[in-house]
PDB file of N, CA and C in Angstrom:
ATOM      1  N   SER V 884      81.184 154.753 135.913  1.00 54.00           N
ATOM      2  CA  SER V 884      79.566 155.411 135.506  1.00 54.00           C
ATOM      3  C   SER V 884      79.124 155.855 134.431  1.00 54.00           C
ATOM      4  N   SER V 885      77.722 155.496 134.894  1.00 77.00           N
ATOM      5  CA  SER V 885      77.200 155.410 133.396  1.00 77.00           C
ATOM      6  C   SER V 885      76.695 156.949 133.180  1.00 77.00           C
ATOM      7  N   GLY V 886      76.716 157.040 131.531  1.00 90.00           N
ATOM      8  CA  GLY V 886      76.136 158.695 131.149  1.00 90.00           C
ATOM      9  C   GLY V 886      74.656 158.136 130.643  1.00 90.00           C
ATOM     10  N   ILE V 887      74.206 159.206 130.091  1.00 89.00           N
ATOM     11  CA  ILE V 887      72.660 159.218 129.444  1.00 89.00           C
ATOM     12  C   ILE V 887      73.245 158.772 127.934  1.00 89.00           C
ATOM     13  N   ASN V 888      72.909 157.481 127.579  1.00 87.00           N
ATOM     14  CA  ASN V 888      72.563 157.201 126.175  1.00 87.00           C
ATOM     15  C   ASN V 888      71.593 157.539 125.508  1.00 87.00           C
ATOM     16  N   ALA V 889      70.493 157.805 125.674  1.00 87.00           N
ATOM     17  CA  ALA V 889      69.402 158.056 125.061  1.00 87.00           C
ATOM     18  C   ALA V 889      68.266 158.606 125.758  1.00 87.00           C
ATOM     19  N   GLU V 890      67.563 159.934 125.116  1.00 90.00           N
ATOM     20  CA  GLU V 890      66.511 160.240 125.612  1.00 90.00           C
ATOM     21  C   GLU V 890      64.963 160.025 125.273  1.00 90.00           C
ATOM     22  N   TYR V 891      63.893 159.929 125.989  1.00 91.00           N
ATOM     23  CA  TYR V 891      62.622 159.755 124.897  1.00 91.00           C
ATOM     24  C   TYR V 891      61.890 160.917 125.833  1.00 91.00           C
ATOM     25  N   GLY V 892      60.912 161.101 125.512  1.00 89.00           N
ATOM     26  CA  GLY V 892      59.354 162.024 125.639  1.00 89.00           C
ATOM     27  C   GLY V 892      58.027 161.445 125.645  1.00 89.00           C
ATOM     28  N   GLY V 893      57.309 161.246 126.453  1.00 91.00           N
ATOM     29  CA  GLY V 893      55.760 161.351 126.238  1.00 91.00           C
ATOM     30  C   GLY V 893      55.082 162.251 126.261  1.00 91.00           C
ATOM     31  N   GLY V 894      53.807 162.006 126.319  1.00 90.00           N
ATOM     32  CA  GLY V 894      52.922 163.020 126.702  1.00 90.00           C
ATOM     33  C   GLY V 894      52.995 163.985 127.847  1.00 90.00           C
ATOM     34  N   SER V 895      53.376 163.931 129.455  1.00 93.00           N
ATOM     35  CA  SER V 895      53.814 164.307 129.965  1.00 93.00           C
ATOM     36  C   SER V 895      55.135 163.759 131.036  1.00 93.00           C
ATOM     37  N   PHE V 896      56.070 163.004 130.314  1.00 93.00           N
ATOM     38  CA  PHE V 896      56.472 162.514 131.164  1.00 93.00           C
ATOM     39  C   PHE V 896      58.547 162.588 130.145  1.00 93.00           C
ATOM     40  N   SER V 897      59.432 162.176 130.980  1.00 94.00           N
ATOM     41  CA  SER V 897      60.848 161.838 130.336  1.00 94.00           C
ATOM     42  C   SER V 897      61.088 160.709 130.754  1.00 94.00           C
ATOM     43  N   LEU V 898      61.793 159.836 130.029  1.00 94.00           N
ATOM     44  CA  LEU V 898      62.373 158.904 129.910  1.00 94.00           C
ATOM     45  C   LEU V 898      64.195 158.783 129.820  1.00 94.00           C
ATOM     46  N   PHE V 899      65.000 158.326 130.408  1.00 94.00           N
ATOM     47  CA  PHE V 899      66.447 158.569 129.881  1.00 94.00           C
ATOM     48  C   PHE V 899      66.678 157.223 130.487  1.00 94.00           C
ATOM     49  N   LEU V 900      67.914 156.428 129.033  1.00 95.00           N
ATOM     50  CA  LEU V 900      68.443 154.962 129.462  1.00 95.00           C
ATOM     51  C   LEU V 900      70.101 155.634 129.037  1.00 95.00           C
ATOM     52  N   THR V 901      70.494 154.874 130.366  1.00 94.00           N
ATOM     53  CA  THR V 901      71.701 154.616 130.282  1.00 94.00           C
ATOM     54  C   THR V 901      72.343 153.932 129.357  1.00 94.00           C
ATOM     55  N   THR V 902      74.062 153.809 129.507  1.00 93.00           N
ATOM     56  CA  THR V 902      75.170 152.889 129.072  1.00 93.00           C
ATOM     57  C   THR V 902      75.150 151.926 129.664  1.00 93.00           C
ATOM     58  N   ASP V 903      74.895 151.904 131.015  1.00 93.00           N
ATOM     59  CA  ASP V 903      74.630 150.822 131.712  1.00 93.00           C
ATOM     60  C   ASP V 903      73.610 150.114 131.630  1.00 93.00           C
ATOM     61  N   GLY V 904      72.290 150.026 130.336  1.00 92.00           N
ATOM     62  CA  GLY V 904      71.071 150.006 131.027  1.00 92.00           C
ATOM     63  C   GLY V 904      70.041 150.179 131.749  1.00 92.00           C
ATOM     64  N   GLU V 905      70.640 151.439 132.639  1.00 94.00           N
ATOM     65  CA  GLU V 905      69.308 151.640 133.541  1.00 94.00           C
ATOM     66  C   GLU V 905      68.272 152.642 133.159  1.00 94.00           C
ATOM     67  N   LEU V 906      67.143 152.777 133.476  1.00 93.00           N
ATOM     68  CA  LEU V 906      66.390 153.815 133.174  1.00 93.00           C
ATOM     69  C   LEU V 906      65.507 154.243 134.198  1.00 93.00           C
ATOM     70  N   TYR V 907      65.817 155.746 133.439  1.00 94.00           N
ATOM     71  CA  TYR V 907      64.816 156.657 134.848  1.00 94.00           C
ATOM     72  C   TYR V 907      63.546 157.281 134.009  1.00 94.00           C
ATOM     73  N   GLN V 908      62.928 157.896 134.785  1.00 93.00           N
ATOM     74  CA  GLN V 908      61.788 158.197 134.366  1.00 93.00           C
ATOM     75  C   GLN V 908      61.339 159.468 135.427  1.00 93.00           C
ATOM     76  N   SER V 909      61.420 160.814 134.935  1.00 93.00           N
ATOM     77  CA  SER V 909      60.633 161.405 134.814  1.00 93.00           C
ATOM     78  C   SER V 909      59.364 162.297 134.814  1.00 93.00           C
ATOM     79  N   GLY V 910      58.528 162.975 135.772  1.00 93.00           N
ATOM     80  CA  GLY V 910      57.290 163.674 135.398  1.00 93.00           C
ATOM     81  C   GLY V 910      56.143 162.624 135.382  1.00 93.00           C
ATOM     82  N   TYR V 911      54.568 162.379 134.768  1.00 90.00           N
ATOM     83  CA  TYR V 911      54.012 162.293 135.559  1.00 90.00           C
ATOM     84  C   TYR V 911      53.324 161.081 134.320  1.00 90.00           C
ATOM     85  N   LEU V 912      53.116 159.741 135.063  1.00 86.00           N
ATOM     86  CA  LEU V 912      52.512 158.650 133.776  1.00 86.00           C
ATOM     87  C   LEU V 912      51.678 157.810 135.007  1.00 86.00           C
ATOM     88  N   LEU V 913      50.492 157.558 134.771  1.00 81.00           N
ATOM     89  CA  LEU V 913      49.806 157.221 135.793  1.00 81.00           C
ATOM     90  C   LEU V 913      50.160 156.895 137.436  1.00 81.00           C
ATOM     91  N   GLY V 914      50.547 157.954 137.541  1.00 76.00           N
ATOM     92  CA  GLY V 914      50.629 157.687 139.486  1.00 76.00           C
ATOM     93  C   GLY V 914      51.094 158.981 139.652  1.00 76.00           C
ATOM     94  N   ASP V 915      52.215 159.118 140.906  1.00 75.00           N
ATOM     95  CA  ASP V 915      52.740 160.411 141.266  1.00 75.00           C
ATOM     96  C   ASP V 915      53.782 161.387 140.407  1.00 75.00           C
ATOM     97  N   LEU V 916      53.706 162.706 140.373  1.00 83.00           N
ATOM     98  CA  LEU V 916      54.774 163.151 140.189  1.00 83.00           C
ATOM     99  C   LEU V 916      55.795 163.134 140.134  1.00 83.00           C
ATOM    100  N   LEU V 917      57.045 162.271 139.249  1.00 85.00           N
ATOM    101  CA  LEU V 917      58.206 162.384 139.401  1.00 85.00           C
ATOM    102  C   LEU V 917      58.966 163.652 139.181  1.00 85.00           C
ATOM    103  N   LYS V 918      59.560 164.411 140.107  1.00 88.00           N
ATOM    104  CA  LYS V 918      59.852 165.557 139.875  1.00 88.00           C
ATOM    105  C   LYS V 918      61.568 165.532 139.282  1.00 88.00           C
ATOM    106  N   ASP V 919      61.879 164.466 140.004  1.00 90.00           N
ATOM    107  CA  ASP V 919      63.712 164.310 139.844  1.00 90.00           C
ATOM    108  C   ASP V 919      63.654 162.974 138.945  1.00 90.00           C
ATOM    109  N   PRO V 920      64.855 162.648 137.893  1.00 91.00           N
ATOM    110  CA  PRO V 920      64.568 161.529 137.779  1.00 91.00           C
ATOM    111  C   PRO V 920      64.903 160.183 138.405  1.00 91.00           C
ATOM    112  N   THR V 921      64.042 159.087 138.225  1.00 92.00           N
ATOM    113  CA  THR V 921      63.781 158.211 139.185  1.00 92.00           C
ATOM    114  C   THR V 921      64.139 156.772 138.705  1.00 92.00           C
ATOM    115  N   LEU V 922      64.935 155.719 138.859  1.00 93.00           N
ATOM    116  CA  LEU V 922      65.196 154.835 138.762  1.00 93.00           C
ATOM    117  C   LEU V 922      64.055 153.651 138.276  1.00 93.00           C
ATOM    118  N   ILE V 923      63.862 153.340 137.560  1.00 90.00           N
ATOM    119  CA  ILE V 923      62.811 152.552 137.236  1.00 90.00           C
ATOM    120  C   ILE V 923      63.719 151.012 137.107  1.00 90.00           C
ATOM    121  N   THR V 924      63.138 150.018 138.081  1.00 90.00           N
ATOM    122  CA  THR V 924      63.615 148.809 138.413  1.00 90.00           C
ATOM    123  C   THR V 924      62.497 147.721 137.388  1.00 90.00           C
ATOM    124  N   THR V 925      63.663 146.745 137.311  1.00 89.00           N
ATOM    125  CA  THR V 925      63.031 145.347 135.819  1.00 89.00           C
ATOM    126  C   THR V 925      63.356 144.264 136.504  1.00 89.00           C
ATOM    127  N   GLY V 926      64.550 144.312 137.256  1.00 91.00           N
ATOM    128  CA  GLY V 926      64.698 142.888 137.255  1.00 91.00           C
ATOM    129  C   GLY V 926      65.793 142.539 135.717  1.00 91.00           C
ATOM    130  N   GLU V 927      65.831 143.531 134.964  1.00 92.00           N
ATOM    131  CA  GLU V 927      66.603 142.861 133.422  1.00 92.00           C
ATOM    132  C   GLU V 927      67.014 144.215 133.261  1.00 92.00           C
ATOM    133  N   LYS V 928      68.102 144.617 132.694  1.00 93.00           N
ATOM    134  CA  LYS V 928      68.776 145.820 131.875  1.00 93.00           C
ATOM    135  C   LYS V 928      68.156 145.882 130.990  1.00 93.00           C
ATOM    136  N   ILE V 929      67.594 147.377 130.220  1.00 94.00           N
ATOM    137  CA  ILE V 929      66.948 147.942 129.378  1.00 94.00           C
ATOM    138  C   ILE V 929      68.352 148.068 128.389  1.00 94.00           C
ATOM    139  N   ARG V 930      67.596 147.922 126.913  1.00 94.00           N
ATOM    140  CA  ARG V 930      68.961 147.922 125.882  1.00 94.00           C
ATOM    141  C   ARG V 930      67.789 148.704 124.590  1.00 94.00           C
ATOM    142  N   GLU V 931      66.747 148.838 124.856  1.00 94.00           N
ATOM    143  CA  GLU V 931      65.929 149.805 124.493  1.00 94.00           C
ATOM    144  C   GLU V 931      64.708 150.383 124.305  1.00 94.00           C
ATOM    145  N   ILE V 932      64.263 151.571 124.317  1.00 94.00           N
ATOM    146  CA  ILE V 932      63.218 152.098 124.828  1.00 94.00           C
ATOM    147  C   ILE V 932      62.275 152.902 124.098  1.00 94.00           C
ATOM    148  N   SER V 933      60.944 153.212 124.249  1.00 94.00           N
ATOM    149  CA  SER V 933      60.049 154.091 122.681  1.00 94.00           C
ATOM    150  C   SER V 933      59.460 154.372 124.412  1.00 94.00           C
ATOM    151  N   ALA V 934      58.949 155.848 123.692  1.00 94.00           N
ATOM    152  CA  ALA V 934      57.675 156.215 124.241  1.00 94.00           C
ATOM    153  C   ALA V 934      56.588 156.920 123.718  1.00 94.00           C
ATOM    154  N   GLY V 935      55.567 156.406 123.916  1.00 92.00           N
ATOM    155  CA  GLY V 935      53.976 157.127 123.114  1.00 92.00           C
ATOM    156  C   GLY V 935      53.175 157.998 124.020  1.00 92.00           C
ATOM    157  N   LEU V 936      52.259 158.457 124.107  1.00 92.00           N
ATOM    158  CA  LEU V 936      51.593 160.241 124.731  1.00 92.00           C
ATOM    159  C   LEU V 936      51.440 159.081 125.920  1.00 92.00           C
ATOM    160  N   ASP V 937      50.774 158.371 126.639  1.00 91.00           N
ATOM    161  CA  ASP V 937      50.774 157.648 127.599  1.00 91.00           C
ATOM    162  C   ASP V 937      51.278 155.981 127.613  1.00 91.00           C
ATOM    163  N   HIS V 938      52.315 155.956 127.063  1.00 92.00           N
ATOM    164  CA  HIS V 938      52.500 154.528 127.850  1.00 92.00           C
ATOM    165  C   HIS V 938      53.976 154.520 127.371  1.00 92.00           C
ATOM    166  N   VAL V 939      54.390 152.960 127.574  1.00 93.00           N
ATOM    167  CA  VAL V 939      55.847 152.999 126.835  1.00 93.00           C
ATOM    168  C   VAL V 939      56.061 151.654 127.204  1.00 93.00           C
ATOM    169  N   ALA V 940      57.013 151.033 125.932  1.00 93.00           N
ATOM    170  CA  ALA V 940      57.420 149.698 125.817  1.00 93.00           C
ATOM    171  C   ALA V 940      58.813 149.828 125.514  1.00 93.00           C
ATOM    172  N   GLY V 941      59.635 148.888 125.666  1.00 94.00           N
ATOM    173  CA  GLY V 941      60.875 148.814 125.721  1.00 94.00           C
ATOM    174  C   GLY V 941      61.196 147.333 125.678  1.00 94.00           C
ATOM    175  N   LEU V 942      62.689 146.844 125.487  1.00 95.00           N
ATOM    176  CA  LEU V 942      63.321 145.689 125.092  1.00 95.00           C
ATOM    177  C   LEU V 942      64.808 145.450 126.404  1.00 95.00           C
ATOM    178  N   THR V 943      64.404 144.239 126.916  1.00 94.00           N
ATOM    179  CA  THR V 943      65.448 144.074 127.824  1.00 94.00           C
ATOM    180  C   THR V 943      67.024 143.186 126.860  1.00 94.00           C
ATOM    181  N   THR V 944      67.901 143.259 127.824  1.00 93.00           N
ATOM    182  CA  THR V 944      68.810 143.122 126.905  1.00 93.00           C
ATOM    183  C   THR V 944      68.514 141.747 126.152  1.00 93.00           C
ATOM    184  N   GLU V 945      67.680 140.913 127.850  1.00 93.00           N
ATOM    185  CA  GLU V 945      67.306 139.322 127.380  1.00 93.00           C
ATOM    186  C   GLU V 945      66.072 139.080 126.094  1.00 93.00           C
ATOM    187  N   SER V 946      65.878 140.245 125.440  1.00 94.00           N
ATOM    188  CA  SER V 946      65.122 140.793 124.201  1.00 94.00           C
ATOM    189  C   SER V 946      63.420 140.412 124.611  1.00 94.00           C
ATOM    190  N   HIS V 947      63.189 140.419 126.335  1.00 93.00           N
ATOM    191  CA  HIS V 947      61.748 140.801 126.457  1.00 93.00           C
ATOM    192  C   HIS V 947      61.255 141.659 126.472  1.00 93.00           C
ATOM    193  N   LEU V 948      60.177 142.025 126.113  1.00 92.00           N
ATOM    194  CA  LEU V 948      59.546 143.223 126.509  1.00 92.00           C
ATOM    195  C   LEU V 948      58.774 143.720 127.433  1.00 92.00           C
ATOM    196  N   ILE V 949      59.250 144.637 127.917  1.00 92.00           N
ATOM    197  CA  ILE V 949      58.755 146.142 128.900  1.00 92.00           C
ATOM    198  C   ILE V 949      57.860 146.962 128.803  1.00 92.00           C
ATOM    199  N   ARG V 950      56.361 147.085 129.305  1.00 91.00           N
ATOM    200  CA  ARG V 950      55.854 147.645 129.280  1.00 91.00           C
ATOM    201  C   ARG V 950      54.928 148.215 130.266  1.00 91.00           C
ATOM    202  N   TRP V 951      54.291 149.629 130.030  1.00 90.00           N
ATOM    203  CA  TRP V 951      53.546 150.037 130.890  1.00 90.00           C
ATOM    204  C   TRP V 951      52.905 151.214 130.577  1.00 90.00           C
ATOM    205  N   GLY V 952      51.772 151.711 131.362  1.00 90.00           N
ATOM    206  CA  GLY V 952      50.917 153.062 130.945  1.00 90.00           C
ATOM    207  C   GLY V 952      49.833 152.812 130.607  1.00 90.00           C
ATOM    208  N   LYS V 953      48.757 153.324 129.811  1.00 88.00           N
ATOM    209  CA  LYS V 953      47.795 153.030 129.177  1.00 88.00           C
ATOM    210  C   LYS V 953      47.225 152.344 128.913  1.00 88.00           C
ATOM    211  N   GLY V 954      46.327 151.501 128.881  1.00 84.00           N
ATOM    212  CA  GLY V 954      46.553 150.247 127.853  1.00 84.00           C
ATOM    213  C   GLY V 954      44.894 150.528 126.732  1.00 84.00           C
ATOM    214  N   GLN V 955      44.369 150.993 126.805  1.00 82.00           N
ATOM    215  CA  GLN V 955      43.411 150.988 125.865  1.00 82.00           C
ATOM    216  C   GLN V 955      43.672 150.928 124.631  1.00 82.00           C
ATOM    217  N   HIS V 956      42.458 150.569 123.908  1.00 78.00           N
ATOM    218  CA  HIS V 956      43.050 149.959 122.458  1.00 78.00           C
ATOM    219  C   HIS V 956      44.171 149.070 122.161  1.00 78.00           C
ATOM    220  N   HIS V 957      44.554 148.213 123.367  1.00 80.00           N
ATOM    221  CA  HIS V 957      45.625 147.146 123.384  1.00 80.00           C
ATOM    222  C   HIS V 957      46.990 148.169 122.934  1.00 80.00           C
ATOM    223  N   LYS V 958      46.945 148.994 123.403  1.00 80.00           N
ATOM    224  CA  LYS V 958      48.239 149.705 123.114  1.00 80.00           C
ATOM    225  C   LYS V 958      50.141 149.212 124.030  1.00 80.00           C
ATOM    226  N   LEU V 959      49.544 148.254 124.997  1.00 81.00           N
ATOM    227  CA  LEU V 959      50.533 147.925 125.581  1.00 81.00           C
ATOM    228  C   LEU V 959      50.870 146.376 125.078  1.00 81.00           C
ATOM    229  N   VAL V 960      50.377 145.692 124.358  1.00 78.00           N
ATOM    230  CA  VAL V 960      50.489 144.377 123.231  1.00 78.00           C
ATOM    231  C   VAL V 960      50.252 143.891 124.678  1.00 78.00           C
ATOM    232  N   ALA V 961      48.791 143.410 124.327  1.00 72.00           N
ATOM    233  CA  ALA V 961      48.600 142.410 125.315  1.00 72.00           C
ATOM    234  C   ALA V 961      47.263 142.391 125.089  1.00 72.00           C
ATOM    235  N   GLU V 962      46.557 141.517 125.304  1.00 71.00           N
ATOM    236  CA  GLU V 962      45.353 140.418 125.517  1.00 71.00           C
ATOM    237  C   GLU V 962      44.229 141.662 126.366  1.00 71.00           C
ATOM    238  N   THR V 963      44.674 141.876 127.221  1.00 74.00           N
ATOM    239  CA  THR V 963      43.517 143.517 128.024  1.00 74.00           C
ATOM    240  C   THR V 963      43.553 144.924 127.564  1.00 74.00           C
ATOM    241  N   GLU V 964      43.356 145.133 128.197  1.00 81.00           N
ATOM    242  CA  GLU V 964      43.072 146.718 127.696  1.00 81.00           C
ATOM    243  C   GLU V 964      43.289 147.208 129.203  1.00 81.00           C
ATOM    244  N   ASN V 965      43.198 146.904 129.946  1.00 85.00           N
ATOM    245  CA  ASN V 965      44.085 147.641 131.077  1.00 85.00           C
ATOM    246  C   ASN V 965      45.094 148.268 131.293  1.00 85.00           C
ATOM    247  N   HIS V 966      45.612 149.601 132.111  1.00 87.00           N
ATOM    248  CA  HIS V 966      46.197 150.419 132.631  1.00 87.00           C
ATOM    249  C   HIS V 966      47.091 149.025 133.214  1.00 87.00           C
ATOM    250  N   ILE V 967      48.730 149.245 132.653  1.00 85.00           N
ATOM    251  CA  ILE V 967      49.720 148.708 134.158  1.00 85.00           C
ATOM    252  C   ILE V 967      50.531 149.687 134.765  1.00 85.00           C
ATOM    253  N   ALA V 968      50.090 150.260 135.481  1.00 85.00           N
ATOM    254  CA  ALA V 968      51.100 150.737 136.553  1.00 85.00           C
ATOM    255  C   ALA V 968      52.719 151.115 136.932  1.00 85.00           C
ATOM    256  N   GLU V 969      53.225 149.788 136.834  1.00 86.00           N
ATOM    257  CA  GLU V 969      54.079 149.786 137.371  1.00 86.00           C
ATOM    258  C   GLU V 969      54.860 148.517 136.362  1.00 86.00           C
ATOM    259  N   PRO V 970      56.086 149.198 135.485  1.00 89.00           N
ATOM    260  CA  PRO V 970      56.900 148.424 135.007  1.00 89.00           C
ATOM    261  C   PRO V 970      57.051 146.939 134.626  1.00 89.00           C
ATOM    262  N   THR V 971      56.566 146.465 133.807  1.00 88.00           N
ATOM    263  CA  THR V 971      56.094 144.764 134.156  1.00 88.00           C
ATOM    264  C   THR V 971      56.875 143.899 132.575  1.00 88.00           C
ATOM    265  N   VAL V 972      57.762 142.885 133.202  1.00 90.00           N
ATOM    266  CA  VAL V 972      58.463 142.626 132.191  1.00 90.00           C
ATOM    267  C   VAL V 972      57.629 140.857 131.010  1.00 90.00           C
ATOM    268  N   TRP V 973      57.240 140.819 130.169  1.00 88.00           N
ATOM    269  CA  TRP V 973      56.923 139.894 129.023  1.00 88.00           C
ATOM    270  C   TRP V 973      57.646 139.044 129.228  1.00 88.00           C
ATOM    271  N   ASP V 974      57.900 138.275 129.505  1.00 84.00           N
ATOM    272  CA  ASP V 974      59.029 136.884 129.164  1.00 84.00           C
ATOM    273  C   ASP V 974      58.543 136.134 128.376  1.00 84.00           C
ATOM    274  N   GLU V 975      57.410 136.035 128.087  1.00 86.00           N
ATOM    275  CA  GLU V 975      56.771 135.179 126.726  1.00 86.00           C
ATOM    276  C   GLU V 975      57.104 135.786 125.691  1.00 86.00           C
ATOM    277  N   VAL V 976      57.350 136.971 125.442  1.00 80.00           N
ATOM    278  CA  VAL V 976      57.388 137.637 124.090  1.00 80.00           C
ATOM    279  C   VAL V 976      58.969 137.795 124.091  1.00 80.00           C
ATOM    280  N   THR V 977      59.446 137.479 122.878  1.00 84.00           N
ATOM    281  CA  THR V 977      60.705 138.269 122.585  1.00 84.00           C
ATOM    282  C   THR V 977      60.877 139.166 121.307  1.00 84.00           C
ATOM    283  N   LEU V 978      61.288 139.980 121.218  1.00 89.00           N
ATOM    284  CA  LEU V 978      61.378 140.872 119.894  1.00 89.00           C
ATOM    285  C   LEU V 978      62.730 141.405 119.824  1.00 89.00           C
ATOM    286  N   SER V 979      62.712 141.457 118.615  1.00 93.00           N
ATOM    287  CA  SER V 979      64.520 141.981 118.077  1.00 93.00           C
ATOM    288  C   SER V 979      64.107 143.891 118.035  1.00 93.00           C
ATOM    289  N   THR V 980      62.947 144.418 117.723  1.00 93.00           N
ATOM    290  CA  THR V 980      62.874 145.736 118.417  1.00 93.00           C
ATOM    291  C   THR V 980      61.424 146.194 118.565  1.00 93.00           C
ATOM    292  N   VAL V 981      61.436 147.109 119.359  1.00 92.00           N
ATOM    293  CA  VAL V 981      59.748 147.478 119.670  1.00 92.00           C
ATOM    294  C   VAL V 981      59.949 149.656 119.414  1.00 92.00           C
ATOM    295  N   ARG V 982      58.810 149.705 118.766  1.00 93.00           N
ATOM    296  CA  ARG V 982      58.418 151.141 118.844  1.00 93.00           C
ATOM    297  C   ARG V 982      56.667 151.584 119.317  1.00 93.00           C
ATOM    298  N   CYS V 983      56.607 152.584 120.016  1.00 91.00           N
ATOM    299  CA  CYS V 983      55.202 153.577 120.196  1.00 91.00           C
ATOM    300  C   CYS V 983      55.871 154.457 119.263  1.00 91.00           C
ATOM    301  N   GLY V 984      53.935 154.966 119.022  1.00 87.00           N
ATOM    302  CA  GLY V 984      53.312 155.854 117.960  1.00 87.00           C
ATOM    303  C   GLY V 984      52.501 156.000 119.657  1.00 87.00           C
ATOM    304  N   PRO V 985      52.152 157.416 119.324  1.00 88.00           N
ATOM    305  CA  PRO V 985      51.135 158.271 120.108  1.00 88.00           C
ATOM    306  C   PRO V 985      49.997 157.701 121.032  1.00 88.00           C
ATOM    307  N   ASN V 986      49.515 156.403 119.844  1.00 87.00           N
ATOM    308  CA  ASN V 986      48.613 155.589 120.721  1.00 87.00           C
ATOM    309  C   ASN V 986      48.761 154.346 120.209  1.00 87.00           C
ATOM    310  N   LYS V 987      49.719 153.626 119.951  1.00 87.00           N
ATOM    311  CA  LYS V 987      49.457 152.092 119.304  1.00 87.00           C
ATOM    312  C   LYS V 987      51.693 151.515 119.956  1.00 87.00           C
ATOM    313  N   THR V 988      51.716 150.940 119.974  1.00 85.00           N
ATOM    314  CA  THR V 988      52.616 150.147 120.104  1.00 85.00           C
ATOM    315  C   THR V 988      53.174 149.252 118.981  1.00 85.00           C
TER     316      THR V 988
END
């Protein structure tokens, strides 16, 4: 059984990363209010996560970037400023670490 390895908070949501690389989200971020922690599926295990005010970025165990949330000002490390509603793995990018500030990644 896996336990909580780390907790992160954004403007109106919380993230919980387990020791097994599973990620749970509760609260509100570009969608329905998740009252109970809900498993976030990405197809890859998560090793690192960071939360901004209204966006999330992290790394999978394969060092791929995962991101979702509001995208204005290119805060999702993308060529577009569109919002990304669902967690999306960007496997064209490999990183060693990632951090979010309130409005930047």
